mmCIF file of C-alpha atoms in Angstrom:
data_model
loop_
_atom_site.group_PDB
_atom_site.id
_atom_site.type_symbol
_atom_site.label_atom_id
_atom_site.label_comp_id
_atom_site.label_asym_id
_atom_site.label_seq_id
_atom_site.Cartn_x
_atom_site.Cartn_y
_atom_site.Cartn_z
ATOM 1 C CA MET A 130 -7.383 4.940 -10.989
ATOM 2 C CA ASN A 131 -10.639 4.319 -12.982
ATOM 3 C CA HIS A 132 -8.819 1.953 -14.944
ATOM 4 C CA LEU A 133 -7.422 -0.165 -12.122
ATOM 5 C CA VAL A 134 -10.624 0.691 -10.229
ATOM 6 C CA PRO A 135 -13.917 0.876 -12.247
ATOM 7 C CA GLN A 136 -16.674 2.419 -11.333
ATOM 8 C CA ALA A 137 -14.841 3.289 -7.574
ATOM 9 C CA SER A 138 -18.286 4.210 -5.701
ATOM 10 C CA VAL A 139 -16.040 5.159 -2.077
ATOM 11 C CA ILE A 140 -13.281 7.900 -2.976
ATOM 12 C CA GLY A 141 -11.288 9.386 -0.096
ATOM 13 C CA THR A 142 -12.282 7.226 2.934
ATOM 14 C CA PRO A 143 -9.458 6.919 5.252
ATOM 15 C CA THR A 144 -8.376 3.998 6.908
ATOM 16 C CA THR A 145 -7.318 2.995 10.158
ATOM 17 C CA ASP A 146 -5.486 -0.031 11.871
ATOM 18 C CA PRO A 147 -4.550 1.023 15.407
ATOM 19 C CA ASP A 148 -1.457 -1.760 15.441
ATOM 20 C CA ASP A 149 -0.304 -0.417 12.361
ATOM 21 C CA TYR A 150 2.806 2.017 11.099
ATOM 22 C CA PHE A 151 0.516 4.335 9.024
ATOM 23 C CA ASP A 152 -2.282 4.276 11.933
ATOM 24 C CA PRO A 153 -3.259 8.244 11.625
ATOM 25 C CA GLU A 154 -4.567 7.785 15.640
ATOM 26 C CA THR A 155 -0.905 7.073 17.018
ATOM 27 C CA HIS A 156 0.947 8.619 14.511
ATOM 28 C CA PRO A 157 -0.102 12.171 13.806
ATOM 29 C CA GLY A 158 0.584 13.258 9.669
ATOM 30 C CA THR A 159 -0.151 10.013 8.551
ATOM 31 C CA GLU A 160 -2.862 10.431 5.615
ATOM 32 C CA ALA A 161 -4.723 7.598 3.844
ATOM 33 C CA CYS A 162 -7.295 6.886 1.259
ATOM 34 C CA GLU A 163 -9.126 4.254 -0.231
ATOM 35 C CA TRP A 164 -10.995 3.267 -3.301
ATOM 36 C CA ASN A 165 -13.069 0.326 -3.548
ATOM 37 C CA GLU A 166 -15.201 -1.124 -6.987
ATOM 38 C CA HIS A 167 -17.974 -1.402 -5.130
ATOM 39 C CA SER A 168 -19.505 0.165 -1.250
ATOM 40 C CA TYR A 169 -18.150 -2.984 0.222
ATOM 41 C CA ILE A 170 -13.718 -3.960 0.379
ATOM 42 C CA SER A 171 -15.188 -7.490 -0.260
ATOM 43 C CA PHE A 172 -16.218 -7.537 -3.878
ATOM 44 C CA GLY A 173 -13.760 -6.558 -6.404
ATOM 45 C CA HIS A 174 -10.914 -4.162 -6.738
ATOM 46 C CA GLY A 175 -9.879 -1.860 -4.423
ATOM 47 C CA ALA A 176 -7.152 1.017 -3.971
ATOM 48 C CA THR A 177 -5.302 1.897 -0.563
ATOM 49 C CA ILE A 178 -2.866 4.707 -0.521
ATOM 50 C CA ARG A 179 -1.217 5.433 2.781
ATOM 51 C CA THR A 180 1.074 8.057 3.357
ATOM 52 C CA ARG A 181 3.706 8.870 6.698
ATOM 53 C CA PRO A 182 6.088 11.900 6.965
ATOM 54 C CA VAL A 183 9.736 10.763 9.044
ATOM 55 C CA LYS A 184 10.548 13.502 11.405
ATOM 56 C CA ALA A 185 14.130 14.329 12.212
ATOM 57 C CA GLY A 186 15.845 12.452 15.240
ATOM 58 C CA GLN A 187 18.334 13.635 17.133
ATOM 59 C CA ALA A 188 20.607 14.031 13.809
ATOM 60 C CA LYS A 189 18.362 17.168 12.884
ATOM 61 C CA ASP A 190 18.338 15.217 9.683
ATOM 62 C CA PRO A 191 15.024 13.335 8.716
ATOM 63 C CA MET A 192 16.566 10.808 5.567
ATOM 64 C CA GLY A 193 18.149 8.879 8.456
ATOM 65 C CA PRO A 194 14.879 7.681 10.337
ATOM 66 C CA ALA A 195 13.152 7.612 7.065
ATOM 67 C CA HIS A 196 15.663 5.059 5.420
ATOM 68 C CA GLU A 197 15.476 2.903 9.145
ATOM 69 C CA ASP A 198 11.760 3.087 9.791
ATOM 70 C CA PHE A 199 11.935 1.531 5.533
ATOM 71 C CA ASP A 200 14.271 -0.778 6.759
ATOM 72 C CA ARG A 201 11.914 -1.745 9.312
ATOM 73 C CA LEU A 202 9.010 -2.452 7.044
ATOM 74 C CA ARG A 203 10.521 -4.602 4.875
ATOM 75 C CA GLN A 204 11.968 -6.861 7.167
ATOM 76 C CA ALA A 205 7.889 -7.095 8.634
ATOM 77 C CA ALA A 206 6.757 -7.550 5.070
ATOM 78 C CA ALA A 207 8.645 -11.014 5.312
ATOM 79 C CA VAL A 208 6.828 -12.254 8.134
ATOM 80 C CA ALA A 209 3.346 -13.564 6.962
ATOM 81 C CA GLY A 210 0.690 -14.188 9.816
ATOM 82 C CA PRO A 211 -1.284 -17.187 10.749
ATOM 83 C CA GLN A 212 -4.071 -16.915 8.016
ATOM 84 C CA ASN A 213 -2.189 -15.461 5.567
ATOM 85 C CA SER A 214 0.868 -16.249 3.294
ATOM 86 C CA ARG A 215 3.588 -13.370 1.779
ATOM 87 C CA SER A 216 5.568 -13.437 -0.967
ATOM 88 C CA ALA A 217 9.184 -12.396 0.156
ATOM 89 C CA PRO A 218 9.792 -8.405 -0.629
ATOM 90 C CA SER A 219 11.754 -7.849 -3.604
ATOM 91 C CA PRO A 220 13.146 -4.245 -4.419
ATOM 92 C CA LEU A 221 12.260 -1.851 -6.833
ATOM 93 C CA THR A 222 14.118 0.256 -8.912
ATOM 94 C CA GLY A 223 13.416 3.327 -10.666
ATOM 95 C CA VAL A 224 10.158 4.242 -8.397
ATOM 96 C CA SER A 225 11.675 6.398 -5.700
ATOM 97 C CA ASP A 226 14.998 6.844 -3.760
ATOM 98 C CA GLU A 227 13.912 2.968 -2.108
ATOM 99 C CA ALA A 228 10.773 0.742 -2.921
ATOM 100 C CA PHE A 229 10.011 -2.898 -2.607
ATOM 101 C CA VAL A 230 7.029 -4.985 -3.649
ATOM 102 C CA TYR A 231 5.455 -8.013 -1.930
ATOM 103 C CA ASP A 232 1.803 -10.200 -2.349
ATOM 104 C CA GLN A 233 -0.169 -11.142 0.290
ATOM 105 C CA THR A 234 -3.259 -13.505 0.684
ATOM 106 C CA THR A 235 -5.406 -13.451 3.352
ATOM 107 C CA GLY A 236 -8.653 -15.287 4.079
ATOM 108 C CA GLU A 237 -9.827 -18.918 4.242
ATOM 109 C CA ALA A 238 -10.230 -21.315 0.790
ATOM 110 C CA GLU A 239 -13.827 -19.798 0.137
ATOM 111 C CA PHE A 240 -12.950 -15.802 0.856
ATOM 112 C CA ARG A 241 -9.359 -15.033 0.068
ATOM 113 C CA GLN A 242 -8.266 -11.139 -0.738
ATOM 114 C CA TYR A 243 -5.428 -10.917 -3.092
ATOM 115 C CA ASP A 244 -3.129 -8.073 -2.361
ATOM 116 C CA ALA A 245 -0.058 -6.504 -4.262
ATOM 117 C CA ILE A 246 1.764 -4.089 -2.016
ATOM 118 C CA VAL A 247 4.880 -1.311 -2.793
ATOM 119 C CA VAL A 248 6.247 0.608 0.011
ATOM 120 C CA LEU A 249 8.482 3.443 -0.756
ATOM 121 C CA ARG A 250 10.223 6.323 0.774
ATOM 122 C CA THR A 251 10.557 9.163 -1.154
ATOM 123 C CA ARG A 252 13.112 11.499 0.485
ATOM 124 C CA ASN A 253 11.609 11.351 4.441
ATOM 125 C CA LEU A 254 8.051 10.242 3.130
ATOM 126 C CA LEU A 255 6.697 6.652 3.330
ATOM 127 C CA THR A 256 4.127 5.526 1.294
ATOM 128 C CA GLU A 257 2.042 2.274 1.224
ATOM 129 C CA VAL A 258 0.308 1.050 -1.920
ATOM 130 C CA ARG A 259 -2.414 -2.102 -1.639
ATOM 131 C CA TYR A 260 -3.753 -2.941 -4.948
ATOM 132 C CA ARG A 261 -6.061 -5.667 -3.905
ATOM 133 C CA TRP A 262 -9.128 -8.247 -5.035
ATOM 134 C CA ALA A 263 -11.541 -9.871 -3.174
ATOM 135 C CA LYS A 264 -14.473 -11.757 -4.276
ATOM 136 C CA LYS A 265 -15.952 -14.559 -2.913
ATOM 137 C CA GLY A 266 -14.818 -17.703 -4.376
ATOM 138 C CA VAL A 267 -12.793 -15.956 -7.299
ATOM 139 C CA SER A 268 -9.542 -15.203 -8.051
ATOM 140 C CA PRO A 269 -8.243 -12.212 -9.650
ATOM 141 C CA PRO A 270 -8.847 -11.719 -13.378
ATOM 142 C CA GLU A 271 -5.723 -10.493 -13.821
ATOM 143 C CA GLY A 272 -3.637 -12.855 -11.481
ATOM 144 C CA ILE A 273 -1.005 -11.686 -8.653
ATOM 145 C CA THR A 274 1.247 -10.512 -11.594
ATOM 146 C CA GLY A 275 -1.394 -8.110 -12.738
ATOM 147 C CA LEU A 276 -2.265 -6.806 -8.983
ATOM 148 C CA ARG A 277 1.653 -6.850 -8.418
ATOM 149 C CA GLN A 278 1.510 -4.624 -11.757
ATOM 150 C CA GLY A 279 -0.825 -2.150 -11.228
ATOM 151 C CA ALA A 280 0.477 -1.322 -7.450
ATOM 152 C CA ILE A 281 3.898 -0.619 -9.192
ATOM 153 C CA GLN A 282 1.763 1.396 -11.556
ATOM 154 C CA ILE A 283 0.268 3.464 -8.694
ATOM 155 C CA SER A 284 3.393 3.993 -6.581
ATOM 156 C CA GLN A 285 4.798 5.107 -9.981
ATOM 157 C CA TRP A 286 2.297 8.139 -10.107
ATOM 158 C CA ILE A 287 3.036 8.911 -6.686
ATOM 159 C CA ALA A 288 6.625 9.139 -6.582
ATOM 160 C CA ALA A 289 6.443 11.322 -10.005
ATOM 161 C CA ALA A 290 3.788 13.687 -8.583
ATOM 162 C CA LEU A 291 5.771 13.660 -5.236
ATOM 163 C CA LEU A 292 9.546 14.827 -7.114
ATOM 164 C CA ALA A 293 7.578 17.134 -9.309
ATOM 165 C CA GLY A 294 6.244 18.590 -6.431
ATOM 166 C CA ARG A 295 2.701 18.239 -7.256
ATOM 167 C CA PRO A 296 -0.165 16.979 -5.187
ATOM 168 C CA VAL A 297 -1.325 13.483 -5.623
ATOM 169 C CA THR A 298 -4.394 13.299 -7.731
ATOM 170 C CA SER A 299 -6.303 10.594 -9.216
#
C-alpha cells in the first residue's frame, strides 16, 4: 500500500456512515480500515477497504443473497447525488466472482475529492475499495485513470488473498 498511499500516517482507522451498506453499526460483521497520506483525509491520497459478509437467506445458501446485494450496489452506483458526479459502473473481469468499477467526484470547484471505487463479491463477502485524491485546488497527479488503476490493484490484492485463504495485509 505504501506506493499508493505514500507515508500513510493514519493506518487501520475504521470508517462508518450510518446510511451506508457497509456501516458496522447497522450491519454486524462489517469491517473497515483506512490509510491516508496525511493526518486529514483532505490532503493527498487515501485508500479505504470495507467488507461485509452476507448471511444465508431462507434457502440457507449465502451466494444468492450476496449476488442480490451486489446487484443492488451496482444499481445504486449508477445514481449521482446532488453534489457529486459519477461514471457509469463498468464490469471488471478477472478480479473476483463479480466486480465493477466507477469513478466519483464530490465537492465544489475549489475543493474536490476524486474517488475510484471497486465493489467486488468473493463468494458471500462483499468488499468496497476506494482509492482517492483530495487536495484543495489540485487534480489527481495520476488522473482519474491512474486512480482507477490503483483501486483495481488493491482489489486484485484483496481477491487473491481471500481466494488463497490468507489474511489480507498491507
